Amino acid sequence: MDINKIMSADVLDIIFDGRYKEYGAYDLRKTYNKRITYALLGTLALCLLLFVGSILANSFKKESKNQIIVQDVSLEDMKKEEKKPEIPPPPPPPKQDPPKVEITKFTPPKIVKDEEVKEPPPEQEKLADTKIGTINQEGTKDEGIVAPVVESKGTGVVEAPKVEEDYDKVFTTVQIESEFPGGAAAWAKYLSRNLNADVPSSNGAPPGKYTVMVSFIVDKEGNISDVAADTDPGYGTKDEAIKVIKKGPKWTPAVQNGRKVTSRKRQAITFQVSEE
């Protein structure tokens, strides 16, 4: 390269002076800056296109019409305890009349003439084994008969023995029901947010309502266990309902006679599939 051109020549031209520039290395280095610019502009345009496409897809996305219906969050008892028949009180003892005792009427002594005597006094021998009274009465001889004791009349009701409550059993009826943290409204909100309303339609369910009746146990510490479906309309609804109830938080346990007890609960969950 001429000395006069060295000062104004590009560094790349100086390096490749006298070499074979058509091989490709020279051209790659010569167009490097231009290719980097094109690559950055292309990447930026692609990212911008993806971003705009995502926004448009979300704006035109059709919302699902399927719903979850929690029937007024009514936790029904699994079954009602049968009412035991009351034991009738024993009949009162039959009334017994005291035995009649022979009584001889006492006649006060009075001095009169024999023809004026209307009722002669009883003989002394007869008075030895009979009672003296104001009337004459036939009966048994007075041989130390003791009259029966008169018992006070009661109500005729015998109090049944008190039965001790078994607080370790699973109660189906309690005085204070177990409760989800935050109450019934929070329970309905939890189910609506966590249940996937599209489960039945994704499994080919036709339009309609699909109700799952789920029973579960809340123990004395508020833990959930024994979650099972009493009804299964199919299309994955049973498994979805059981899964969501199992993963829920602890409950406030039920109370019976002031003590925390284990109770069984029941919940109806309805999946509603709408027509497209």
mmCIF file of C-alpha atoms in Angstrom:
data_model
loop_
_atom_site.group_PDB
_atom_site.id
_atom_site.type_symbol
_atom_site.label_atom_id
_atom_site.label_comp_id
_atom_site.label_asym_id
_atom_site.label_seq_id
_atom_site.Cartn_x
_atom_site.Cartn_y
_atom_site.Cartn_z
ATOM 1 C CA MET A 1 0.000 0.000 0.000
ATOM 2 C CA ASP A 2 1.302 3.501 -0.847
ATOM 3 C CA ILE A 3 2.638 5.498 2.079
ATOM 4 C CA ASN A 4 0.271 8.377 1.231
ATOM 5 C CA LYS A 5 -2.783 6.110 1.608
ATOM 6 C CA ILE A 6 -1.797 4.552 4.939
ATOM 7 C CA MET A 7 -2.873 7.576 7.005
ATOM 8 C CA SER A 8 -6.342 7.638 5.456
ATOM 9 C CA ALA A 9 -6.832 3.888 5.019
ATOM 10 C CA ASP A 10 -9.061 1.738 7.246
ATOM 11 C CA VAL A 11 -7.377 -0.593 9.751
ATOM 12 C CA LEU A 12 -9.018 -3.558 8.019
ATOM 13 C CA ASP A 13 -7.537 -2.532 4.667
ATOM 14 C CA ILE A 14 -4.112 -2.264 6.237
ATOM 15 C CA ILE A 15 -4.389 -5.749 7.771
ATOM 16 C CA PHE A 16 -5.586 -7.355 4.538
ATOM 17 C CA ASP A 17 -3.188 -5.414 2.286
ATOM 18 C CA GLY A 18 -1.602 -7.818 -0.166
ATOM 19 C CA ARG A 19 -3.870 -10.683 0.915
ATOM 20 C CA TYR A 20 -6.694 -12.539 -0.803
ATOM 21 C CA LYS A 21 -9.739 -10.405 0.088
ATOM 22 C CA GLU A 22 -12.242 -12.500 -1.883
ATOM 23 C CA TYR A 23 -11.839 -15.462 0.488
ATOM 24 C CA GLY A 24 -14.599 -14.185 2.778
ATOM 25 C CA ALA A 25 -12.866 -13.161 5.982
ATOM 26 C CA TYR A 26 -12.347 -9.633 4.733
ATOM 27 C CA ASP A 27 -15.956 -9.247 3.666
ATOM 28 C CA LEU A 28 -17.269 -10.602 7.021
ATOM 29 C CA ARG A 29 -15.201 -8.088 8.943
ATOM 30 C CA LYS A 30 -16.053 -5.282 6.569
ATOM 31 C CA THR A 31 -19.844 -5.755 6.937
ATOM 32 C CA TYR A 32 -19.815 -6.659 10.671
ATOM 33 C CA ASN A 33 -21.330 -3.424 11.965
ATOM 34 C CA LYS A 34 -24.087 -3.478 9.344
ATOM 35 C CA ARG A 35 -25.043 -7.069 10.152
ATOM 36 C CA ILE A 36 -25.147 -6.356 13.916
ATOM 37 C CA THR A 37 -27.466 -3.404 13.284
ATOM 38 C CA TYR A 38 -29.798 -5.498 11.120
ATOM 39 C CA ALA A 39 -29.876 -8.293 13.756
ATOM 40 C CA LEU A 40 -30.753 -5.915 16.596
ATOM 41 C CA LEU A 41 -33.470 -4.253 14.562
ATOM 42 C CA GLY A 42 -34.922 -7.640 13.555
ATOM 43 C CA THR A 43 -34.939 -8.920 17.163
ATOM 44 C CA LEU A 44 -36.616 -5.740 18.369
ATOM 45 C CA ALA A 45 -39.277 -5.984 15.667
ATOM 46 C CA LEU A 46 -39.968 -9.654 16.530
ATOM 47 C CA CYS A 47 -40.361 -8.904 20.251
ATOM 48 C CA LEU A 48 -42.667 -6.014 19.472
ATOM 49 C CA LEU A 49 -44.755 -8.243 17.210
ATOM 50 C CA LEU A 50 -45.085 -10.944 19.893
ATOM 51 C CA PHE A 51 -46.055 -8.377 22.522
ATOM 52 C CA VAL A 52 -48.753 -6.816 20.347
ATOM 53 C CA GLY A 53 -50.062 -10.259 19.364
ATOM 54 C CA SER A 54 -50.367 -11.308 23.033
ATOM 55 C CA ILE A 55 -52.370 -8.188 23.867
ATOM 56 C CA LEU A 56 -54.692 -8.718 20.916
ATOM 57 C CA ALA A 57 -55.185 -12.405 21.783
ATOM 58 C CA ASN A 58 -56.158 -11.587 25.372
ATOM 59 C CA SER A 59 -58.557 -8.865 24.285
ATOM 60 C CA PHE A 60 -60.361 -11.191 21.859
ATOM 61 C CA LYS A 61 -60.266 -14.252 24.145
ATOM 62 C CA LYS A 62 -63.744 -15.610 24.844
ATOM 63 C CA GLU A 63 -64.587 -15.831 28.550
ATOM 64 C CA SER A 64 -65.814 -19.179 29.902
ATOM 65 C CA LYS A 65 -69.523 -19.279 30.734
ATOM 66 C CA ASN A 66 -69.186 -22.284 33.046
ATOM 67 C CA GLN A 67 -69.901 -21.611 36.725
ATOM 68 C CA ILE A 68 -69.499 -23.095 40.190
ATOM 69 C CA ILE A 69 -72.616 -22.995 42.389
ATOM 70 C CA VAL A 70 -72.317 -23.495 46.142
ATOM 71 C CA GLN A 71 -75.870 -24.016 47.406
ATOM 72 C CA ASP A 72 -76.094 -21.372 50.162
ATOM 73 C CA VAL A 73 -73.146 -23.052 51.891
ATOM 74 C CA SER A 74 -75.541 -25.274 53.835
ATOM 75 C CA LEU A 75 -73.565 -27.941 55.705
ATOM 76 C CA GLU A 76 -76.103 -30.697 56.245
ATOM 77 C CA ASP A 77 -75.822 -33.555 58.722
ATOM 78 C CA MET A 78 -74.918 -36.955 57.313
ATOM 79 C CA LYS A 79 -77.902 -38.589 59.003
ATOM 80 C CA LYS A 80 -80.246 -37.851 61.828
ATOM 81 C CA GLU A 81 -79.926 -39.864 65.008
ATOM 82 C CA GLU A 82 -82.973 -41.992 65.670
ATOM 83 C CA LYS A 83 -84.991 -40.837 68.640
ATOM 84 C CA LYS A 84 -85.083 -43.528 71.304
ATOM 85 C CA PRO A 85 -88.570 -44.350 72.642
ATOM 86 C CA GLU A 86 -89.181 -43.159 76.154
ATOM 87 C CA ILE A 87 -89.540 -45.854 78.806
ATOM 88 C CA PRO A 88 -93.031 -45.630 80.340
ATOM 89 C CA PRO A 89 -93.103 -45.213 84.128
ATOM 90 C CA PRO A 90 -94.056 -48.277 86.195
ATOM 91 C CA PRO A 91 -97.747 -48.478 87.197
ATOM 92 C CA PRO A 92 -98.557 -47.387 90.753
ATOM 93 C CA PRO A 93 -99.074 -50.227 93.251
ATOM 94 C CA PRO A 94 -102.730 -51.300 93.744
ATOM 95 C CA LYS A 95 -104.494 -49.620 96.581
ATOM 96 C CA GLN A 96 -105.022 -51.980 99.492
ATOM 97 C CA ASP A 97 -107.779 -51.397 102.009
ATOM 98 C CA PRO A 98 -106.785 -52.106 105.566
ATOM 99 C CA PRO A 99 -108.466 -55.213 107.003
ATOM 100 C CA LYS A 100 -111.605 -54.599 108.995
ATOM 101 C CA VAL A 101 -111.212 -55.093 112.724
ATOM 102 C CA GLU A 102 -114.092 -56.107 114.946
ATOM 103 C CA ILE A 103 -115.337 -53.069 116.856
ATOM 104 C CA THR A 104 -117.776 -53.070 119.772
ATOM 105 C CA LYS A 105 -119.719 -49.921 120.409
ATOM 106 C CA PHE A 106 -119.013 -48.429 123.777
ATOM 107 C CA THR A 107 -122.181 -47.592 125.789
ATOM 108 C CA PRO A 108 -121.585 -45.091 128.576
ATOM 109 C CA PRO A 109 -122.881 -46.437 131.886
ATOM 110 C CA LYS A 110 -126.124 -44.980 133.170
ATOM 111 C CA ILE A 111 -128.226 -46.088 136.128
ATOM 112 C CA VAL A 112 -131.841 -46.705 135.061
ATOM 113 C CA LYS A 113 -134.526 -49.217 135.675
ATOM 114 C CA ASP A 114 -134.238 -52.580 133.906
ATOM 115 C CA GLU A 115 -137.273 -51.962 131.739
ATOM 116 C CA GLU A 116 -135.773 -48.688 130.528
ATOM 117 C CA VAL A 117 -132.569 -50.281 129.229
ATOM 118 C CA LYS A 118 -132.541 -49.906 125.405
ATOM 119 C CA GLU A 119 -129.026 -51.216 124.651
ATOM 120 C CA PRO A 120 -127.282 -53.353 127.218
ATOM 121 C CA PRO A 121 -123.498 -52.880 127.561
ATOM 122 C CA PRO A 122 -121.206 -55.508 126.000
ATOM 123 C CA GLU A 123 -120.002 -58.363 128.061
ATOM 124 C CA GLN A 124 -116.573 -58.007 129.618
ATOM 125 C CA GLU A 125 -115.259 -61.206 127.999
ATOM 126 C CA LYS A 126 -116.076 -59.800 124.560
ATOM 127 C CA LEU A 127 -114.235 -56.578 125.219
ATOM 128 C CA ALA A 128 -110.999 -58.486 125.851
ATOM 129 C CA ASP A 129 -110.302 -59.269 122.180
ATOM 130 C CA THR A 130 -112.090 -56.453 120.384
ATOM 131 C CA LYS A 131 -111.638 -52.738 119.884
ATOM 132 C CA ILE A 132 -113.864 -50.206 121.542
ATOM 133 C CA GLY A 133 -115.452 -47.676 119.235
ATOM 134 C CA THR A 134 -118.541 -45.596 118.564
ATOM 135 C CA ILE A 135 -120.097 -48.207 116.248
ATOM 136 C CA ASN A 136 -120.530 -51.952 116.034
ATOM 137 C CA GLN A 137 -118.481 -53.529 113.194
ATOM 138 C CA GLU A 138 -117.869 -57.130 112.289
ATOM 139 C CA GLY A 139 -114.355 -58.178 111.371
ATOM 140 C CA THR A 140 -111.280 -59.985 112.528
ATOM 141 C CA LYS A 141 -110.323 -60.106 116.115
ATOM 142 C CA ASP A 142 -107.891 -57.463 117.323
ATOM 143 C CA GLU A 143 -104.699 -59.509 117.481
ATOM 144 C CA GLY A 144 -102.143 -56.781 117.139
ATOM 145 C CA ILE A 145 -102.998 -55.950 113.508
ATOM 146 C CA VAL A 146 -100.941 -53.033 112.328
ATOM 147 C CA ALA A 147 -102.491 -50.801 109.715
ATOM 148 C CA PRO A 148 -100.453 -50.480 106.493
ATOM 149 C CA VAL A 149 -98.145 -47.511 106.194
ATOM 150 C CA VAL A 150 -99.700 -44.772 104.098
ATOM 151 C CA GLU A 151 -97.199 -43.758 101.451
ATOM 152 C CA SER A 152 -97.123 -40.259 100.105
ATOM 153 C CA LYS A 153 -98.452 -39.992 96.592
ATOM 154 C CA GLY A 154 -95.773 -39.130 94.070
ATOM 155 C CA THR A 155 -95.974 -37.994 90.468
ATOM 156 C CA GLY A 156 -95.715 -41.541 89.121
ATOM 157 C CA VAL A 157 -92.698 -40.553 86.976
ATOM 158 C CA VAL A 158 -89.469 -42.475 87.419
ATOM 159 C CA GLU A 159 -86.361 -40.490 86.460
ATOM 160 C CA ALA A 160 -84.305 -42.328 83.877
ATOM 161 C CA PRO A 161 -80.634 -42.865 84.654
ATOM 162 C CA LYS A 162 -78.339 -40.256 83.155
ATOM 163 C CA VAL A 163 -76.265 -41.466 80.196
ATOM 164 C CA GLU A 164 -72.698 -40.194 79.972
ATOM 165 C CA GLU A 165 -71.931 -38.500 76.620
ATOM 166 C CA ASP A 166 -69.168 -40.117 74.536
ATOM 167 C CA TYR A 167 -67.098 -37.130 73.397
ATOM 168 C CA ASP A 168 -64.722 -39.271 71.320
ATOM 169 C CA LYS A 169 -67.349 -40.340 68.792
ATOM 170 C CA VAL A 170 -68.091 -38.620 65.456
ATOM 171 C CA PHE A 171 -71.078 -36.319 66.035
ATOM 172 C CA THR A 172 -73.697 -35.735 63.335
ATOM 173 C CA THR A 173 -75.692 -33.207 65.388
ATOM 174 C CA VAL A 174 -73.984 -30.681 67.649
ATOM 175 C CA GLN A 175 -74.884 -27.535 69.556
ATOM 176 C CA ILE A 176 -72.338 -25.360 67.703
ATOM 177 C CA GLU A 177 -71.377 -26.380 64.140
ATOM 178 C CA SER A 178 -67.777 -26.459 62.947
ATOM 179 C CA GLU A 179 -66.896 -23.456 60.799
ATOM 180 C CA PHE A 180 -64.526 -22.495 57.972
ATOM 181 C CA PRO A 181 -62.136 -19.623 58.881
ATOM 182 C CA GLY A 182 -64.097 -16.454 58.190
ATOM 183 C CA GLY A 183 -67.523 -18.088 58.210
ATOM 184 C CA ALA A 184 -69.939 -19.316 55.540
ATOM 185 C CA ALA A 185 -69.203 -16.460 53.115
ATOM 186 C CA ALA A 186 -65.470 -17.203 53.211
ATOM 187 C CA TRP A 187 -66.160 -20.921 52.614
ATOM 188 C CA ALA A 188 -68.254 -20.167 49.514
ATOM 189 C CA LYS A 189 -65.569 -17.771 48.252
ATOM 190 C CA TYR A 190 -62.844 -20.377 48.770
ATOM 191 C CA LEU A 191 -64.745 -23.013 46.771
ATOM 192 C CA SER A 192 -65.617 -20.607 43.939
ATOM 193 C CA ARG A 193 -62.002 -19.439 43.570
ATOM 194 C CA ASN A 194 -60.310 -22.832 43.761
ATOM 195 C CA LEU A 195 -62.704 -25.117 41.879
ATOM 196 C CA ASN A 196 -62.139 -25.345 38.120
ATOM 197 C CA ALA A 197 -65.540 -24.705 36.547
ATOM 198 C CA ASP A 198 -64.329 -26.004 33.158
ATOM 199 C CA VAL A 199 -63.577 -29.547 34.426
ATOM 200 C CA PRO A 200 -66.872 -31.152 33.253
ATOM 201 C CA SER A 201 -66.870 -29.414 29.847
ATOM 202 C CA SER A 202 -63.210 -30.374 29.333
ATOM 203 C CA ASN A 203 -64.233 -34.003 29.890
ATOM 204 C CA GLY A 204 -67.046 -33.865 27.344
ATOM 205 C CA ALA A 205 -70.019 -33.049 29.576
ATOM 206 C CA PRO A 206 -73.081 -31.684 27.732
ATOM 207 C CA PRO A 207 -74.721 -28.441 28.941
ATOM 208 C CA GLY A 208 -76.423 -28.851 32.306
ATOM 209 C CA LYS A 209 -75.864 -28.938 36.064
ATOM 210 C CA TYR A 210 -73.718 -31.579 37.785
ATOM 211 C CA THR A 211 -74.034 -31.702 41.595
ATOM 212 C CA VAL A 212 -71.483 -33.472 43.792
ATOM 213 C CA MET A 213 -72.423 -34.175 47.433
ATOM 214 C CA VAL A 214 -69.215 -34.365 49.465
ATOM 215 C CA SER A 215 -68.967 -35.460 53.105
ATOM 216 C CA PHE A 216 -65.942 -34.965 55.350
ATOM 217 C CA ILE A 217 -64.891 -35.006 59.005
ATOM 218 C CA VAL A 218 -63.638 -32.039 61.055
ATOM 219 C CA ASP A 219 -61.741 -33.329 64.103
ATOM 220 C CA LYS A 220 -61.194 -31.672 67.502
ATOM 221 C CA GLU A 221 -58.157 -29.779 66.142
ATOM 222 C CA GLY A 222 -59.976 -28.587 63.005
ATOM 223 C CA ASN A 223 -58.213 -30.960 60.593
ATOM 224 C CA ILE A 224 -60.111 -32.213 57.524
ATOM 225 C CA SER A 225 -60.192 -35.973 56.868
ATOM 226 C CA ASP A 226 -62.284 -38.770 55.311
ATOM 227 C CA VAL A 227 -63.288 -36.599 52.337
ATOM 228 C CA ALA A 228 -65.594 -38.678 50.108
ATOM 229 C CA ALA A 229 -68.271 -38.077 47.487
ATOM 230 C CA ASP A 230 -71.753 -39.419 48.277
ATOM 231 C CA THR A 231 -72.875 -38.662 44.693
ATOM 232 C CA ASP A 232 -70.812 -38.673 41.494
ATOM 233 C CA PRO A 233 -72.328 -37.155 38.316
ATOM 234 C CA GLY A 234 -69.097 -37.971 36.454
ATOM 235 C CA TYR A 235 -66.918 -35.946 34.058
ATOM 236 C CA GLY A 236 -64.216 -35.418 36.708
ATOM 237 C CA THR A 237 -66.443 -33.382 39.039
ATOM 238 C CA LYS A 238 -66.037 -35.732 42.022
ATOM 239 C CA ASP A 239 -62.222 -35.708 41.929
ATOM 240 C CA GLU A 240 -62.143 -31.913 41.527
ATOM 241 C CA ALA A 241 -64.442 -31.329 44.529
ATOM 242 C CA ILE A 242 -62.522 -33.773 46.775
ATOM 243 C CA LYS A 243 -59.155 -32.280 45.795
ATOM 244 C CA VAL A 244 -60.162 -28.698 46.628
ATOM 245 C CA ILE A 245 -61.770 -29.570 49.989
ATOM 246 C CA LYS A 246 -58.750 -31.666 51.021
ATOM 247 C CA LYS A 247 -56.236 -28.857 50.406
ATOM 248 C CA GLY A 248 -58.241 -26.296 52.420
ATOM 249 C CA PRO A 249 -57.075 -24.759 55.730
ATOM 250 C CA LYS A 250 -58.018 -25.897 59.228
ATOM 251 C CA TRP A 251 -61.564 -25.321 60.468
ATOM 252 C CA THR A 252 -62.901 -24.211 63.853
ATOM 253 C CA PRO A 253 -64.093 -27.503 65.451
ATOM 254 C CA ALA A 254 -67.668 -28.156 66.586
ATOM 255 C CA VAL A 255 -68.702 -27.745 70.233
ATOM 256 C CA GLN A 256 -70.964 -30.012 72.305
ATOM 257 C CA ASN A 257 -71.691 -29.190 75.971
ATOM 258 C CA GLY A 258 -68.809 -26.732 75.995
ATOM 259 C CA ARG A 259 -66.271 -29.274 74.678
ATOM 260 C CA LYS A 260 -64.624 -29.480 71.245
ATOM 261 C CA VAL A 261 -65.757 -32.599 69.386
ATOM 262 C CA THR A 262 -65.289 -34.350 66.037
ATOM 263 C CA SER A 263 -68.183 -33.819 63.621
ATOM 264 C CA ARG A 264 -69.165 -34.937 60.123
ATOM 265 C CA LYS A 265 -70.108 -32.310 57.540
ATOM 266 C CA ARG A 266 -71.780 -32.396 54.145
ATOM 267 C CA GLN A 267 -71.482 -29.957 51.223
ATOM 268 C CA ALA A 268 -73.263 -29.774 47.860
ATOM 269 C CA ILE A 269 -71.210 -28.368 44.939
ATOM 270 C CA THR A 270 -72.797 -27.812 41.521
ATOM 271 C CA PHE A 271 -70.832 -27.465 38.258
ATOM 272 C CA GLN A 272 -72.910 -25.622 35.652
ATOM 273 C CA VAL A 273 -71.947 -26.165 32.009
ATOM 274 C CA SER A 274 -73.397 -23.517 29.677
ATOM 275 C CA GLU A 275 -73.999 -23.773 25.979
ATOM 276 C CA GLU A 276 -71.358 -22.217 23.754
#
